Amino acid sequence: MGFKRIKLVIEYDGSFFHGWQVQNNQLSVQGEIEKAIFKITGEKVSVTGSGRTDAGVHAFGQVAHFDTQSRIPAEKFAVVLNTVLPPSIAVISSKEVSPDFHARFSAIKKTYKYKVLNRPMRSPIMDKRAWHVPWPLDIESMNRAAAYFIGRHDFTAFCASGHNVKNFVREIYVSEWTEEEGCFVYTVTGNGFLYNMVRIMTGTMVEVGLNKRSAENIPELLEKKNRRLAGITAPPYGLYLWEVFYDEENPNGRPGREECFGGDDE
Amino acid sequence: MGFKRIKLVIEYDGSFFHGWQVQNNQLSVQGEIEKAIFKITGEKVSVTGSGRTDAGVHAFGQVAHFDTQSRIPAEKFAVVLNTVLPPSIAVISSKEVSPDFHARFSAIKKTYKYKVLNRPMRSPIMDKRAWHVPWPLDIESMNRAAAYFIGRHDFTAFCASGHNVKNFVREIYVSEWTEEEGCFVYTVTGNGFLYNMVRIMTGTMVEVGLNKRSAENIPELLEKKNRRLAGITAPPYGLYLWEVFYDEENPNGRPGREECFGGDDE
C-alpha cells in the first residue's frame, strides 16, 4: 500500500522538554509529535529530525519527516497537528516531499542563533530564552573571534568528548554577532555541527568578550584540536536551531553528506 | 526616626501573576516584592506602583516606591532583592528619591507596547508574550488609525466600564505600529491611561487591520464616547508596560496630575 512522506517545520520552546529525542519517560519534542500524529491518524509513526537538540535548546525551524498512509492532505497536517500539540510546540508548515527526502541526510546547511543578555540584572521576560552575562562584553573583539570560524576547519577543540564521530571537519559560511532588542545575538551557518559545537564556540567567544582570552586565540584552538584549551560550554537555553536548508530538487544531497550529518549534533 | 524613600524599576513576566496588585491568596507582583523586602530588611512595607497591571500583562519598566529605615544603600536594593525574588520578577535599578516622589502621582508620561504575532501558525516561543492574529493584517491602515489617537481626546469609548473615573480626557504623544522580529508592535506614550485603554485601542486597530472597520472610524469613536461602538479588548498577554517617566527635579508634578493618575489604570 502506498504512503507519502511529509516534511514538517517545527518551532518549540525547549525549556519544557528533555530535548528533541524520545527518551524513557521523559518529555521530548519528538515524542509529543509522534503522539499528536497518532491522535489524528491512528498510525504509530517514527518522526526523524534534522538532528537532536539538548534539553533547554529552542527551535524556530527544526525540520522532521515521517511516512503516512493517512488521506489528510499534506498541507493540512500543520493546522491539524497544532490542535493537539501542547502550546510549547507548533508545526509551522507541512508538505509532501519525495520518498528520497531525509530530514537529516538531505540537509545541506543549518543556521543556529545564540542569544546573550548582557546587562547587570537578569531579565524575567528573557528567562530561559537567553544566557545572562552580567559583565560588560566587548562585541567588537567577539566579532573578530567569530570571523576566524568562517571557512573549512577541524572543530575537534569545539566538540564535547565521548561521542562517536570520526570526521571533525566542518565548513562555516556565516559567523557573526549582532545586537537585537537588548541582546547580543550570534548567528552561525554551516554545513554541519558537532555535539555542543555552537555552545562551546559561544562560551569561548564570551571569554574573548570578557577579555579572558584574545580573539587571536581562535585560530590557535582550531590548530591544536584540544577541547580543554577552548572555553566553557554556554548554557542550552540561549541556543535556537533557526533554520535547516535543503536542496529539494536533489534530496539525496551531495556525496559525503553523512560525514557531516551522520554524527552527533547539537 | 528617619526613613528614606526608594524608587524601584521592575521587570516581570505577567503570565505568572494575577496582576500587579495584592489580592487575597493570589500571587501578585506587589505581594512578591513586599515579601522580598521583608526577607532582607525585616520591615513590613507597602510598595506603591505607578499603576496596576492586570493578570497576564508584562512590564519592562514598572516603577514603584517604598519607605525604609534599613541601612542597605539605596543602589544595592536591586541586587539584593533579586537574590530573593522569583525568576519571573527582577528589580532593574533602585535609588533614593525625595520623600515627595510618588510612583503614581509624580508620573508625567507612560509608554506601553502591545505585540501582535501575525502569521498563520501560533508561536511556542511567543506563547503568552504576544497576541496571535492568524489572518493578514494591513499595517498601513492600522498606522493611519493609530495616528488619530495622537493629541488630547476624551477616551470614554476606549475605557472598560464600571470604574470610578470622572475625567476621561488623556493626551497621547506617540501612537504607532512598527515591525519587530516577526511581530507587529504598537507603541503608545501618553500622560495617563484609563482601565483597559491600550487593549481596547489595540483591539479596535486590529479590526481596522482586518478591514472590519476603517481607520476613519477612530475620530468618530472618540467623538461618540460609546464603549460599545469600539472594538474588542485585546488579550492581556500581548501588553507590556514599557516605561514610566518622571520629572525628578519636580516630583510633585504638575497641577491636576491626579486627574490622569488618580483613576484606574491598565
XYZ file of C-alpha atoms in Angstrom:
532
model
C 0.000 0.000 0.000
C 1.267 3.461 -0.847
C 2.497 6.014 1.613
C 3.553 9.598 1.375
C 6.488 11.299 3.095
C 5.679 14.528 4.950
C 8.186 17.248 5.813
C 7.405 19.338 8.923
C 8.931 22.654 10.010
C 8.637 22.860 13.799
C 9.025 25.580 16.437
C 9.392 24.734 20.121
C 10.206 26.237 23.479
C 12.940 23.871 24.620
C 12.611 24.789 28.296
C 9.660 22.399 28.575
C 11.497 19.326 27.229
C 14.322 16.916 27.888
C 15.444 17.609 24.340
C 14.313 16.560 20.883
C 14.858 12.838 21.147
C 12.497 10.285 22.676
C 13.909 9.040 25.994
C 12.404 6.738 28.606
C 9.628 8.507 30.490
C 10.980 11.965 29.662
C 9.028 14.646 27.839
C 10.590 15.035 24.366
C 9.606 17.059 21.306
C 9.847 14.019 19.037
C 7.660 12.020 21.432
C 4.986 14.741 21.583
C 4.848 14.968 17.782
C 4.600 11.187 17.412
C 1.744 11.191 19.958
C -0.013 14.006 18.060
C 0.277 12.120 14.741
C -1.148 9.011 16.424
C -4.089 11.041 17.731
C -5.056 12.327 14.308
C -4.163 9.357 12.061
C -4.159 6.334 14.398
C -0.725 5.478 12.979
C 2.323 4.756 15.146
C 4.976 6.523 13.114
C 8.597 7.341 13.762
C 9.479 11.001 13.263
C 13.044 11.721 12.094
C 14.514 15.122 12.929
C 17.319 17.012 11.175
C 19.329 16.449 14.357
C 18.878 16.291 18.098
C 18.629 19.297 20.337
C 19.564 19.051 24.010
C 17.256 19.809 26.942
C 16.548 23.548 27.053
C 17.593 24.273 23.447
C 14.872 26.037 21.409
C 13.955 25.758 17.737
C 12.370 28.227 15.362
C 12.841 25.951 12.353
C 13.546 22.335 13.257
C 12.770 20.026 10.313
C 11.488 16.463 10.538
C 9.900 13.871 8.257
C 7.603 10.875 8.643
C 5.711 8.462 6.399
C 1.945 8.097 6.471
C -0.895 6.348 4.672
C -3.387 8.903 6.001
C -5.620 10.715 3.493
C -5.181 14.042 5.292
C -3.759 16.427 2.645
C -0.059 17.049 3.352
C -0.527 20.828 3.755
C -3.316 20.308 6.339
C -1.115 18.365 8.766
C 0.298 21.591 10.241
C -3.092 23.014 11.210
C -4.482 19.695 12.440
C -1.387 18.754 14.472
C -1.394 22.175 16.167
C -4.864 21.489 17.577
C -3.495 18.528 19.576
C 0.095 19.644 20.291
C 0.896 21.443 23.585
C 1.425 25.278 23.500
C 5.205 24.680 23.697
C 5.298 23.035 20.207
C 3.843 24.209 16.895
C 4.149 22.897 13.352
C 4.785 25.944 11.155
C 4.317 24.167 7.809
C 3.822 20.698 6.368
C 4.203 19.428 2.814
C 4.686 16.254 0.832
C 8.258 15.504 -0.247
C 9.895 12.810 -2.330
C 10.461 9.464 -0.534
C 14.176 10.183 -1.109
C 13.980 13.206 1.198
C 15.584 12.655 4.620
C 15.409 15.384 7.295
C 18.927 14.567 8.435
C 20.876 13.280 5.455
C 19.357 15.628 2.864
C 20.217 18.748 4.885
C 22.903 20.866 3.246
C 23.187 23.740 5.772
C 21.939 24.741 9.196
C 21.674 28.078 10.958
C 21.797 28.424 14.737
C 21.403 31.593 16.802
C 22.636 32.109 20.333
C 21.223 34.937 22.490
C 23.258 36.583 25.247
C 21.593 39.087 27.580
C 24.366 41.494 28.541
C 23.321 43.818 31.357
C 23.788 43.871 35.132
C 20.373 42.473 36.054
C 18.681 39.274 34.903
C 15.530 39.569 32.760
C 12.243 37.797 33.646
C 10.986 38.235 30.067
C 14.153 36.557 28.680
C 14.324 33.929 31.450
C 15.189 30.538 29.848
C 15.467 32.311 26.459
C 18.948 33.879 26.698
C 22.221 33.447 28.628
C 22.572 36.237 31.172
C 26.165 37.556 31.254
C 26.194 40.443 33.753
C 29.711 41.779 32.987
C 30.269 44.111 30.017
C 31.136 42.285 26.793
C 33.326 43.726 24.050
C 31.249 42.826 20.985
C 33.954 44.061 18.589
C 36.517 41.552 19.783
C 33.798 38.864 19.826
C 33.121 39.642 16.175
C 36.844 39.416 15.401
C 36.834 35.991 17.076
C 33.677 34.942 15.187
C 35.277 35.735 11.811
C 38.058 33.180 12.456
C 35.464 30.372 12.379
C 34.449 31.105 8.782
C 35.783 28.529 6.313
C 36.654 24.841 6.468
C 38.219 23.794 9.797
C 38.731 20.841 12.087
C 36.459 21.576 15.084
C 37.833 18.940 17.478
C 38.527 21.648 20.082
C 34.852 22.687 19.933
C 33.234 19.262 20.306
C 32.104 17.637 23.565
C 34.063 14.423 24.059
C 32.688 10.905 24.387
C 30.807 10.888 21.096
C 31.204 8.578 18.195
C 32.293 10.926 15.409
C 35.203 10.350 13.064
C 35.300 13.462 10.953
C 35.580 16.762 12.817
C 35.886 18.935 9.713
C 33.001 21.333 9.122
C 32.573 24.365 6.909
C 31.181 27.603 8.348
C 29.632 30.148 5.974
C 28.269 32.804 8.358
C 29.609 33.628 11.834
C 28.762 36.998 13.369
C 27.447 38.865 16.397
C 24.710 41.482 16.101
C 22.656 43.464 18.607
C 18.896 42.828 18.757
C 16.356 44.061 21.340
C 18.937 44.436 24.114
C 20.645 41.086 23.424
C 23.860 40.166 21.661
C 22.908 37.527 19.096
C 25.397 35.140 17.491
C 24.378 33.763 14.085
C 26.233 30.809 12.607
C 25.530 28.892 9.402
C 27.480 25.774 8.476
C 27.282 22.523 6.551
C 27.053 20.590 9.832
C 27.719 20.883 13.558
C 29.339 18.614 16.131
C 27.875 17.866 19.552
C 27.782 21.093 21.640
C 29.814 22.861 18.952
C 27.842 26.134 18.864
C 27.662 26.280 22.661
C 31.436 25.774 23.055
C 32.152 28.334 20.305
C 29.825 30.795 22.090
C 31.336 30.125 25.525
C 34.817 30.685 24.081
C 33.812 33.925 22.321
C 32.167 35.223 25.509
C 35.536 34.673 27.234
C 37.036 36.806 24.444
C 34.364 39.469 25.095
C 35.296 39.441 28.803
C 38.980 39.874 27.887
C 39.855 36.491 29.382
C 41.379 35.416 26.071
C 42.150 37.203 22.821
C 40.289 36.842 19.523
C 43.549 35.632 18.021
C 43.346 32.587 20.281
C 40.656 31.077 17.988
C 42.939 30.033 15.077
C 45.308 28.544 17.662
C 42.468 26.469 19.193
C 41.405 25.236 15.747
C 45.028 24.278 15.114
C 45.671 22.488 18.436
C 42.445 20.411 18.353
C 42.215 20.149 22.152
C 38.810 20.611 23.807
C 40.441 21.502 27.130
C 42.043 24.603 25.682
C 38.727 26.045 24.473
C 36.212 27.892 26.657
C 33.186 26.840 28.648
C 30.054 25.330 27.127
C 27.435 28.099 27.058
C 24.123 27.061 28.658
C 21.490 25.400 26.426
C 18.655 27.901 26.920
C 20.324 30.648 24.841
C 20.547 28.395 21.753
C 17.997 28.357 18.918
C 18.034 25.965 15.940
C 16.973 28.658 13.468
C 16.755 27.085 10.010
C 17.678 23.890 8.163
C 18.383 24.186 4.446
C 17.730 21.555 1.769
C 18.230 21.232 -1.941
C 14.781 19.814 -2.536
C 15.418 19.276 -6.229
C 18.139 16.892 -5.207
C 17.167 15.305 -1.879
C 19.887 12.674 -1.985
C 22.244 15.546 -1.364
C 25.865 15.729 -2.269
C 28.205 12.781 -1.844
C 29.754 12.613 1.593
C 26.875 14.335 3.362
C 26.722 11.625 6.015
C 30.205 12.735 7.095
C 28.636 15.912 8.436
C 25.176 14.752 9.411
C 25.809 11.167 10.445
C 27.446 12.062 13.738
C 26.067 13.680 16.856
C 24.558 17.086 16.612
C 23.792 19.972 18.971
C 13.495 58.014 63.301
C 14.431 58.834 59.747
C 13.496 56.863 56.700
C 14.446 57.006 53.080
C 12.205 56.587 50.055
C 13.424 54.111 47.417
C 12.384 54.092 43.768
C 12.466 50.702 42.014
C 12.328 49.950 38.286
C 10.858 46.467 37.876
C 10.570 43.921 35.055
C 8.149 40.996 35.260
C 6.641 38.203 33.212
C 2.960 38.814 33.875
C 1.897 35.314 32.875
C 2.887 34.075 36.332
C 0.741 36.556 38.285
C -2.818 37.619 38.992
C -1.675 41.142 38.216
C 0.340 43.801 39.994
C -1.914 44.406 42.970
C -2.039 42.359 46.169
C -5.234 40.286 46.262
C -6.396 37.648 48.736
C -4.387 34.467 48.322
C -3.425 35.298 44.737
C 0.139 35.607 43.506
C 0.795 39.291 42.754
C 3.910 41.210 41.755
C 3.397 43.773 44.526
C 2.992 40.956 47.084
C 6.171 39.199 45.951
C 8.172 42.428 46.179
C 6.799 43.208 49.648
C 7.748 39.666 50.744
C 11.256 40.103 49.302
C 11.742 43.428 51.141
C 10.592 41.774 54.364
C 13.115 38.956 53.861
C 16.055 41.317 53.532
C 15.084 44.152 55.923
C 12.582 42.568 58.339
C 10.282 45.503 57.604
C 6.637 45.120 56.573
C 6.419 47.846 53.969
C 3.763 48.813 51.485
C 5.016 49.111 47.902
C 3.224 51.655 45.694
C 3.296 51.087 41.935
C 2.888 53.619 39.115
C -0.379 51.831 38.357
C -1.910 48.382 38.339
C -1.394 45.867 35.605
C -3.952 43.109 35.021
C -3.254 39.368 35.154
C -1.055 38.389 32.199
C 0.201 41.917 31.448
C 4.021 42.188 31.400
C 6.327 45.025 32.434
C 9.771 46.012 31.241
C 9.806 49.193 33.318
C 7.177 49.265 36.039
C 8.095 51.825 38.732
C 7.314 51.579 42.434
C 8.379 53.250 45.668
C 8.559 52.290 49.331
C 9.923 53.753 52.565
C 12.561 52.030 54.666
C 14.723 52.549 57.714
C 17.150 49.893 56.523
C 20.855 50.756 56.258
C 21.215 48.908 52.970
C 22.486 51.525 50.479
C 19.658 52.510 48.101
C 21.549 51.349 44.973
C 22.177 47.900 46.498
C 18.492 47.084 46.935
C 18.212 45.947 43.275
C 20.963 43.328 43.564
C 19.892 42.123 46.994
C 16.173 41.903 46.157
C 16.947 39.895 43.000
C 18.576 37.184 45.100
C 15.246 36.505 46.860
C 12.711 37.344 44.115
C 11.390 34.549 41.824
C 12.787 34.303 38.225
C 9.591 35.947 36.936
C 10.412 39.290 38.673
C 13.616 41.362 38.649
C 14.463 44.795 40.014
C 16.423 46.543 37.257
C 17.522 49.514 39.357
C 16.996 51.085 42.762
C 17.803 54.566 44.034
C 16.925 57.000 46.773
C 14.402 59.683 45.846
C 12.904 62.664 47.631
C 10.097 61.863 50.110
C 7.896 63.951 47.773
C 8.336 61.397 44.989
C 5.271 59.223 44.396
C 5.398 56.380 41.840
C 1.833 57.108 40.759
C 1.196 60.810 41.270
C 4.632 62.033 40.192
C 4.470 60.202 36.848
C 4.185 62.536 33.888
C 4.118 60.038 30.985
C 3.903 56.313 30.373
C 4.798 54.144 27.406
C 3.082 50.839 26.664
C 3.855 48.385 23.881
C 1.499 45.779 22.501
C 2.849 42.816 20.496
C 0.768 41.092 17.817
C 2.080 37.917 16.170
C 0.640 37.986 12.646
C 1.180 34.688 10.829
C -0.952 31.592 10.188
C 0.541 29.425 12.951
C 0.892 30.144 16.661
C 4.408 30.525 18.120
C 5.622 28.498 21.137
C 8.470 30.992 21.706
C 5.966 33.906 21.819
C 3.331 31.959 23.767
C 1.872 34.254 26.484
C 4.070 37.082 25.124
C 2.070 38.239 22.086
C -1.486 38.118 20.711
C -1.670 35.649 17.847
C -3.791 37.024 14.987
C -3.686 34.410 12.188
C -5.331 36.476 9.423
C -3.269 39.004 7.418
C -3.240 42.492 8.927
C -2.922 45.682 6.904
C -0.337 47.556 8.972
C -0.673 50.707 6.840
C -4.325 51.210 7.702
C -3.535 50.333 11.339
C -0.945 53.101 11.333
C -3.482 55.517 9.836
C -5.847 54.563 12.682
C -3.057 54.937 15.289
C -2.305 58.494 14.159
C -5.871 59.595 15.020
C -5.178 58.886 18.709
C -2.386 61.461 18.897
C -3.402 64.621 20.762
C -5.827 65.415 23.566
C -9.060 63.383 23.415
C -11.888 62.057 25.536
C -11.257 58.298 25.670
C -14.647 57.215 27.098
C -15.137 54.849 24.136
C -11.816 53.167 24.987
C -12.365 52.595 28.712
C -13.786 49.459 30.340
C -16.990 50.408 32.176
C -17.732 50.023 35.865
C -14.755 52.021 37.112
C -14.754 55.095 39.226
C -13.181 57.689 36.927
C -14.525 61.166 36.302
C -12.174 62.582 33.728
C -11.744 60.602 30.529
C -9.502 63.127 28.780
C -5.951 61.960 28.123
C -3.184 63.253 25.893
C -1.339 60.863 23.564
C 2.119 61.844 22.311
C 3.248 58.738 20.390
C 0.988 56.195 18.711
C 2.439 53.955 16.004
C 2.857 50.417 14.695
C 6.271 49.015 13.720
C 7.544 45.596 12.714
C 9.984 43.843 15.047
C 11.241 40.238 14.910
C 8.187 38.916 13.099
C 5.686 40.808 15.297
C 3.679 43.976 14.734
C 4.380 46.180 17.743
C 2.174 49.082 18.806
C 3.918 51.802 20.845
C 1.855 54.386 22.694
C 3.017 57.163 25.015
C 0.553 59.321 26.907
C 0.083 61.420 30.034
C -2.147 58.717 31.510
C -4.284 55.721 30.578
C -7.765 54.553 31.529
C -8.620 50.996 32.538
C -8.054 48.638 29.565
C -7.497 51.659 27.308
C -4.468 50.341 25.400
C -6.061 46.912 24.974
C -9.318 48.370 23.596
C -7.376 50.743 21.284
C -5.341 47.738 20.065
C -8.401 45.518 19.599
C -10.076 48.289 17.597
C -6.996 48.890 15.418
C -6.677 45.147 14.737
C -10.274 45.269 13.444
C -9.101 48.077 11.157
C -6.173 45.893 10.023
C -8.625 43.072 9.230
C -10.773 45.504 7.198
C -13.675 45.086 9.593
C -13.757 48.847 10.137
C -11.988 51.785 8.545
C -9.204 53.874 10.080
C -11.517 56.881 9.723
C -13.827 55.261 12.263
C -11.420 56.246 15.088
C -12.251 60.004 15.210
C -15.922 59.050 15.130
C -15.466 56.713 18.144
C -13.624 59.436 20.073
C -16.484 61.806 19.258
C -19.369 59.449 20.170
C -17.860 58.354 23.529
C -19.597 54.952 23.499
C -17.605 51.871 24.541
C -19.971 49.580 22.657
C -19.067 51.128 19.324
C -15.327 50.458 19.763
C -13.615 47.100 19.118
C -12.780 44.116 21.274
C -10.402 44.247 24.245
C -7.121 42.704 23.066
C -5.874 39.928 25.395
C -3.602 40.927 28.313
C -0.550 38.823 27.430
C 0.446 40.988 24.416
C 0.695 44.120 26.603
C 3.936 45.462 28.130
C 4.220 48.430 30.497
C 7.407 49.704 28.870
C 8.481 52.867 30.695
C 7.218 55.391 33.230
C 8.570 58.931 33.008
C 9.101 61.376 35.861
C 10.312 64.894 36.289
C 12.544 64.055 39.218
C 13.555 67.653 39.744
C 9.918 68.376 40.454
C 8.361 65.254 41.977
C 5.140 66.977 42.996
C 4.380 67.089 39.317
C 2.153 69.491 37.539
C -1.165 70.650 38.946
C -4.071 68.380 38.040
C -1.921 65.251 37.733
C -4.319 63.259 39.889
C -6.885 63.737 37.145
C -4.871 61.365 34.997
C -3.271 59.115 37.562
C -5.898 59.031 40.277
C -8.227 56.727 38.377
C -7.893 53.141 37.329
C -5.086 52.137 35.074
C -4.285 49.279 32.709
